[in-house]
Coordinates of C-alpha atoms in Angstrom, one line a residue:
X1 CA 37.3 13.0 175.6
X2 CA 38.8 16.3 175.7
X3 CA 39.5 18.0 179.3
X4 CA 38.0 21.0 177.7
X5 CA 34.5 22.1 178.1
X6 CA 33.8 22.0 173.8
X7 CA 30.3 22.3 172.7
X8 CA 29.1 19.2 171.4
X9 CA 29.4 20.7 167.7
X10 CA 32.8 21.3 167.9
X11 CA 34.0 18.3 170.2
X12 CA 32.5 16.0 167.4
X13 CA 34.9 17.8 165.0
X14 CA 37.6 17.2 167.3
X15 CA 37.2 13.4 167.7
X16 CA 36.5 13.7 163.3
X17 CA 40.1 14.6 163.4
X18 CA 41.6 12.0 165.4
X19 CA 40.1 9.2 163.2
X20 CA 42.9 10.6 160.3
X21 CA 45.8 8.5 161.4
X22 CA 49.2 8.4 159.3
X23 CA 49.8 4.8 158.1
X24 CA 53.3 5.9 159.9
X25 CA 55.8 8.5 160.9
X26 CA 56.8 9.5 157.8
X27 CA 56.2 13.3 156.4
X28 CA 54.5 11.7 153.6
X29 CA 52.2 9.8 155.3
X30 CA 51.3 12.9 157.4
X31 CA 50.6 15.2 154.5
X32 CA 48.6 12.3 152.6
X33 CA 46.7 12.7 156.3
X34 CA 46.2 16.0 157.0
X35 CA 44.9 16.3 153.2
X36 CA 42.5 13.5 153.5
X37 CA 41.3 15.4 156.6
X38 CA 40.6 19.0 155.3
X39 CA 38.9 16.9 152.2
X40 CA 36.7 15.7 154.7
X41 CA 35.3 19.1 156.5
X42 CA 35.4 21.1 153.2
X43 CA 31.5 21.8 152.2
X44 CA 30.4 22.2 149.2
X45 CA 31.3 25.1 146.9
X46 CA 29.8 28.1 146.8
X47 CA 27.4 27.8 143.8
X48 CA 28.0 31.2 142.6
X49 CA 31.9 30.9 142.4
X50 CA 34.4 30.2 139.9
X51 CA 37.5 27.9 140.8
X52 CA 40.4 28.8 138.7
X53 CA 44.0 26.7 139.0
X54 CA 46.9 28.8 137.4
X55 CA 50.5 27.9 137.2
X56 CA 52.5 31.3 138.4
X57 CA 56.2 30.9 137.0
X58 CA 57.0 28.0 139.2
X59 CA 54.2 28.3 141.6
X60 CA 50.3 27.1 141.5
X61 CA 47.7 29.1 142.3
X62 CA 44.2 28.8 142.8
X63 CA 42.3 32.0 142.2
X64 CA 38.6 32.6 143.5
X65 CA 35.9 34.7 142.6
X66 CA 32.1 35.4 142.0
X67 CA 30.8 35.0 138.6
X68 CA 29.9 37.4 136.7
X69 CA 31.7 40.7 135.2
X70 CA 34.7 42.1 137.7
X71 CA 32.8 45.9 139.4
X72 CA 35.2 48.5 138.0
X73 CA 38.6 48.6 138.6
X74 CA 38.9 44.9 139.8
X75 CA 37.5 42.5 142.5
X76 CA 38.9 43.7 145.7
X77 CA 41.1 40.9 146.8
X78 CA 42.4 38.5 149.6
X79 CA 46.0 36.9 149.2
X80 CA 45.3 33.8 151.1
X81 CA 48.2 31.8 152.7
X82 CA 47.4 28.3 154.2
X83 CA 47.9 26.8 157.4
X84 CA 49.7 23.4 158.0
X85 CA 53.1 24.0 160.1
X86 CA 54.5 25.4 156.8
X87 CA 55.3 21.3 155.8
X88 CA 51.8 20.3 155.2
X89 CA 49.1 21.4 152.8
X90 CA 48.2 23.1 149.5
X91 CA 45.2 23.8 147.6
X92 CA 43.7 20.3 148.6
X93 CA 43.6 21.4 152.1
X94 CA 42.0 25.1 152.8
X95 CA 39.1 25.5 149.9
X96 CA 36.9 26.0 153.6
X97 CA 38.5 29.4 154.3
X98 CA 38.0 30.6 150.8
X99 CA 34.2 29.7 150.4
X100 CA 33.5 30.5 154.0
X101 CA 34.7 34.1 152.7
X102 CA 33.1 33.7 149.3
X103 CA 29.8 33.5 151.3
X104 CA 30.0 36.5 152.5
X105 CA 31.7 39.0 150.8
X106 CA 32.0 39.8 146.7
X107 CA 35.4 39.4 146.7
X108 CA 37.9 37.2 145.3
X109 CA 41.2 35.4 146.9
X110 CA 44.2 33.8 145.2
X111 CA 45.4 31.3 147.3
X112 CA 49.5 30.5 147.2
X113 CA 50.5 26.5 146.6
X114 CA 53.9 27.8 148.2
X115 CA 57.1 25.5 148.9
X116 CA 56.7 23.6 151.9
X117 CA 59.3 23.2 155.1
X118 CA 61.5 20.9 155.8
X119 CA 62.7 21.1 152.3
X120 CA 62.4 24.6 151.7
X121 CA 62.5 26.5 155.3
X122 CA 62.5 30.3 155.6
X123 CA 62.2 32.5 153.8
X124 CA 61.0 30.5 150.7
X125 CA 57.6 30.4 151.8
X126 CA 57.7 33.8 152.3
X127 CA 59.4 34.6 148.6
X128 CA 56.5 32.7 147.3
X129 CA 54.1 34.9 148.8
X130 CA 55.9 38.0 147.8
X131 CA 56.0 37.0 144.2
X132 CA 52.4 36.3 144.0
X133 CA 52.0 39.4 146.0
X134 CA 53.8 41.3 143.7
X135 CA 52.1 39.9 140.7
X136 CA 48.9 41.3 141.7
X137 CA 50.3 44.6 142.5
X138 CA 51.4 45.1 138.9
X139 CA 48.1 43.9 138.0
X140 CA 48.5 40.4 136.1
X141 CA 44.9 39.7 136.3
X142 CA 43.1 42.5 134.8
X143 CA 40.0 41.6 136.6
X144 CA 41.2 41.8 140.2
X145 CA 42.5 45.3 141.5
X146 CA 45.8 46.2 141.9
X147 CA 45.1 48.5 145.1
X148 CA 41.9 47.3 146.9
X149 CA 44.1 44.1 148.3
X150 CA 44.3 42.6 151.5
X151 CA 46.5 39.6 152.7
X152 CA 45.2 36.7 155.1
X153 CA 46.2 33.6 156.7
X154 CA 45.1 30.5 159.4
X155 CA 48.2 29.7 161.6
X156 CA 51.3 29.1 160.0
X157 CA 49.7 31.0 156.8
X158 CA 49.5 33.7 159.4
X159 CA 53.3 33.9 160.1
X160 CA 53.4 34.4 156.4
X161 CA 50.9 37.0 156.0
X162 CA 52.4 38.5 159.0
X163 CA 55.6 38.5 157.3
X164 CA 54.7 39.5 154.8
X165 CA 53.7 43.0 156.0
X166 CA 57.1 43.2 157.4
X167 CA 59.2 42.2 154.3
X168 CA 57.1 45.0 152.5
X169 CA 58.0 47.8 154.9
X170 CA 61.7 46.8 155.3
X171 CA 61.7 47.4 151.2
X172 CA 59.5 50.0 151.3
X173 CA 57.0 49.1 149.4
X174 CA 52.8 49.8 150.2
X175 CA 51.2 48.1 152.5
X176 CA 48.1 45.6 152.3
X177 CA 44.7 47.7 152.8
X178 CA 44.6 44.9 155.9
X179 CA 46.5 41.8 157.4
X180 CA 43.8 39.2 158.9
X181 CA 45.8 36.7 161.0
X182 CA 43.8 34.0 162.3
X183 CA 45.5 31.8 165.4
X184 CA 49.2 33.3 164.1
X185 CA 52.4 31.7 164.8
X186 CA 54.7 35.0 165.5
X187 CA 57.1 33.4 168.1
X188 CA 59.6 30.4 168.4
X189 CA 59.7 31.5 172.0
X190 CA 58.3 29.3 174.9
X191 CA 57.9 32.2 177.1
X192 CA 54.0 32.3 176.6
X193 CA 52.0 31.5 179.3
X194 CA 49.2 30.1 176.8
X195 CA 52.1 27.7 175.7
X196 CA 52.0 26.0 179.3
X197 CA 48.8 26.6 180.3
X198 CA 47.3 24.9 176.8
X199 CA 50.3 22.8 176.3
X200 CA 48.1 19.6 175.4
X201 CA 45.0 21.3 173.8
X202 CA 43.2 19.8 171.1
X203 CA 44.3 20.1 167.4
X204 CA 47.3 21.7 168.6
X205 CA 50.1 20.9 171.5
X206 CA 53.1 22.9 172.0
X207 CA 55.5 20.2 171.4
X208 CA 54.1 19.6 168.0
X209 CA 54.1 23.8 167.7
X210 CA 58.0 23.9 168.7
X211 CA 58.8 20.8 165.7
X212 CA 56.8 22.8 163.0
X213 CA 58.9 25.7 164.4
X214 CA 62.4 24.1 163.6
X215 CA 61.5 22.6 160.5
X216 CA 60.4 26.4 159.2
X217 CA 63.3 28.2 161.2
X218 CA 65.8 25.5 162.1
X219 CA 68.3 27.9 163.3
X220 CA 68.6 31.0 165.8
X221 CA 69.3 33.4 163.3
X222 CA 66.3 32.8 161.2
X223 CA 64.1 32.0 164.6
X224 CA 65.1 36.2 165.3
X225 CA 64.3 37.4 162.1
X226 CA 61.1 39.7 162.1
X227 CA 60.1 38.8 158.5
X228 CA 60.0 34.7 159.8
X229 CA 58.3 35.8 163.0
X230 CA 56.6 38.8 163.3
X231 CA 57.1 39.2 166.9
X232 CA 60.9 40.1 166.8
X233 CA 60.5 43.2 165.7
X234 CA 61.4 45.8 168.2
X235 CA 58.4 48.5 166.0
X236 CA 55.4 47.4 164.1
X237 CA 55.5 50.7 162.9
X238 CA 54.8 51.1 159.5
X239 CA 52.9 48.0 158.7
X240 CA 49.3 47.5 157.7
X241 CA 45.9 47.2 160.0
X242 CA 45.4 43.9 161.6
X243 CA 42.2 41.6 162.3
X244 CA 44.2 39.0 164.3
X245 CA 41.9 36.2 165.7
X246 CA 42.9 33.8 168.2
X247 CA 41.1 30.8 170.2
X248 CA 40.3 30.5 173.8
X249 CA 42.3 27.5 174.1
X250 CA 45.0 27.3 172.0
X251 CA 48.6 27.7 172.7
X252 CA 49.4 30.4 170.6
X253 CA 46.2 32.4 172.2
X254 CA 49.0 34.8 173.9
X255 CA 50.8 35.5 170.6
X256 CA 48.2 37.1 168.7
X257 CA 47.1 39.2 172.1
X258 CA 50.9 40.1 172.2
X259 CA 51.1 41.3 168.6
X260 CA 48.1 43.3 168.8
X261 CA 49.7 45.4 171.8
X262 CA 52.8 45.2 169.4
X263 CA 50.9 47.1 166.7
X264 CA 48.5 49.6 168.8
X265 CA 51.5 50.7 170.7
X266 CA 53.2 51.8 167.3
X267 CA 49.6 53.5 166.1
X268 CA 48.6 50.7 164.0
X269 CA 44.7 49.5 164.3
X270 CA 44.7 46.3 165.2
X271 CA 41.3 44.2 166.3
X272 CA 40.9 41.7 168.1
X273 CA 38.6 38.8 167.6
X274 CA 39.0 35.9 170.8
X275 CA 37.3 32.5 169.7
X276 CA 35.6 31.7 172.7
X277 CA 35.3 28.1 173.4
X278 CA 37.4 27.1 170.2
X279 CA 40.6 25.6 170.0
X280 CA 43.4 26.1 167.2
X281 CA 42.1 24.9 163.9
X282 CA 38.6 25.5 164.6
X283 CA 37.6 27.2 161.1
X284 CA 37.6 23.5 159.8
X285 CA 34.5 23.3 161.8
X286 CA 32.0 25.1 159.7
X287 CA 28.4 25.0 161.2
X288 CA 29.9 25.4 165.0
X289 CA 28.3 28.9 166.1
X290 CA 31.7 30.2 167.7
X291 CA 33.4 28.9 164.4
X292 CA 30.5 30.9 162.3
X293 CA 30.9 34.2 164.4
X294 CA 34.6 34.2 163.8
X295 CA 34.2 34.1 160.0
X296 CA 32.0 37.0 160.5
X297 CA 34.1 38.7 162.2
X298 CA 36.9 38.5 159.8
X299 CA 34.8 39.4 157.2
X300 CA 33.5 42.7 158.5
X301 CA 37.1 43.9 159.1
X302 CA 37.6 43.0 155.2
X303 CA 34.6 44.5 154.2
X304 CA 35.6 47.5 156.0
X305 CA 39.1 47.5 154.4
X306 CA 38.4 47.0 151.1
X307 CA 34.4 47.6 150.2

């Protein structure tokens, strides 16, 4: 039983969880679990939405969106990067953001299969992301729009999105209408006080935090770079609005508070959404009210951004 006080809702997710095991230690075995896992809290489609895989050059991507003919000049759309530690997870594993979204706004998403860490660290992730970002920029498919576009991520899809902003300004290119980062990672350092004080919180320790970390950035250099996390940079001027969401117990709960002051104290909007009462990994948990109010709440900043 958790030391936290978790609604009932949401503690029965929680103990869900711990019932997917790896058969070992291996990488494999963890991925094979963390897929079987989302599987197993993803609801049922949206019945009014069409599921489209696409192969990308040498990426996969999974492309969402209501049925029916596109409004003019495109479905306003979501660039959606997943969560996992950067080494786990694909388009088996995060369907539950996209419908959850899908619900609620006419919009579509095009979710990125991008390489995963240890094999490919930073910055391939975040190339990945680019080049599917850049793709719908020049307007590949004719049936999205090419300037009503927003970019989103849960944890270490965060850092991407995140990065993502960052990579665009240092090249000078536009910025996303909006960046919604949900429960970020934008720090490999321990410095936090929500890293201590929620060291051994549910679905996410800091120990386990800190070995994602040094698979993605295994070295100083890249562990300082502003495009790999977010929080290096000395200015967030420049970059796009923010919706950054973080839970009440989580131990990245002071990184997305710090990166909010970050970007109002260059005169960037920036929201923010605190989950009370959920831990990291909550939006797994559909049905919990704090998990439901959250979704809400990213999808009025969307709706604001880009309808």
């Amino acid at each position: 039983m958790s030391v936290y006080p978790l609604v009932s809702t949401l503690q029965a997710y929680v103990d869900a969880s711990a019932r997917f095991l790896p058969r070992d230690d291996s990488l494999a075995a963890r991925r094979a679990a963390f897929t079987e896992a989302c599987r197993y809290f993803t609801p049922p489609a949206p019945a009014h939405l069409l599921i489209d895989d696409q192969r990308q050059g040498a990426l996969q991507v999974r492309l969402y969106r209501p049925a029916g003919a596109a409004p003019q000049g495109g479905w306003p759309t979501v660039l959606y990067l997943h969560g996992g530690g950067w080494n786990m997870g694909g388009h088996d594993t995060h369907d539950w953001f996209a419908f959850a979204l899908a619900k609620r706004l006419p919009i579509a998403l095009v979710a990125v299969d991008y390489r995963l860490a240890p094999e490919y660290p930073y910055p391939a992730p975040l190339e990945d992301a680019l080049d599917v970002w850049h793709h719908l920029r020049d307007g590949h498919w004719p049936d999205l729009s090419r300037e009503r576009l927003a970019v989103a991520g849960d944890s270490a899809g965060g850092t991407l999105a995140a990065g993502l902003c960052v990579a665009l300004r240092e090249r000078g290119l536009p910025q996303p209408c909006l960046q919604a980062l949900v429960y970020p990672v934008l720090s490999a350092r321990p410095h936090f006080p929500s890293m201590h004080a929620h060291a051994c919180a549910p679905m996410l320790t800091t120990a386990g935090l800190m070995a994602s970390l040094a698979g993605y950035v295994p070295d100083e250099i890249r562990q300082r770079d502003p495009q790999a996390l977010a929080l290096e940079q000395v200015s967030a001027a420049g970059l796009a609005p923010a919706f950054i969401g973080v839970a009440q117990w989580d131990p990245l709960f002071d990184q997305g508070r710090a990166y909010v002051a970050l970007l109002q104290q260059a005169g960037v909007p920036a929201q923010l959404h605190i989950g009370e009462g959920l831990v990291h990994a909550s939006l797994r948990a559909s049905g919990v009210a704090g998990v439901e109010r959250f979704y809400d709440a990213i999808a009025a900043a969307l709706r604001a951004a880009l309808l």
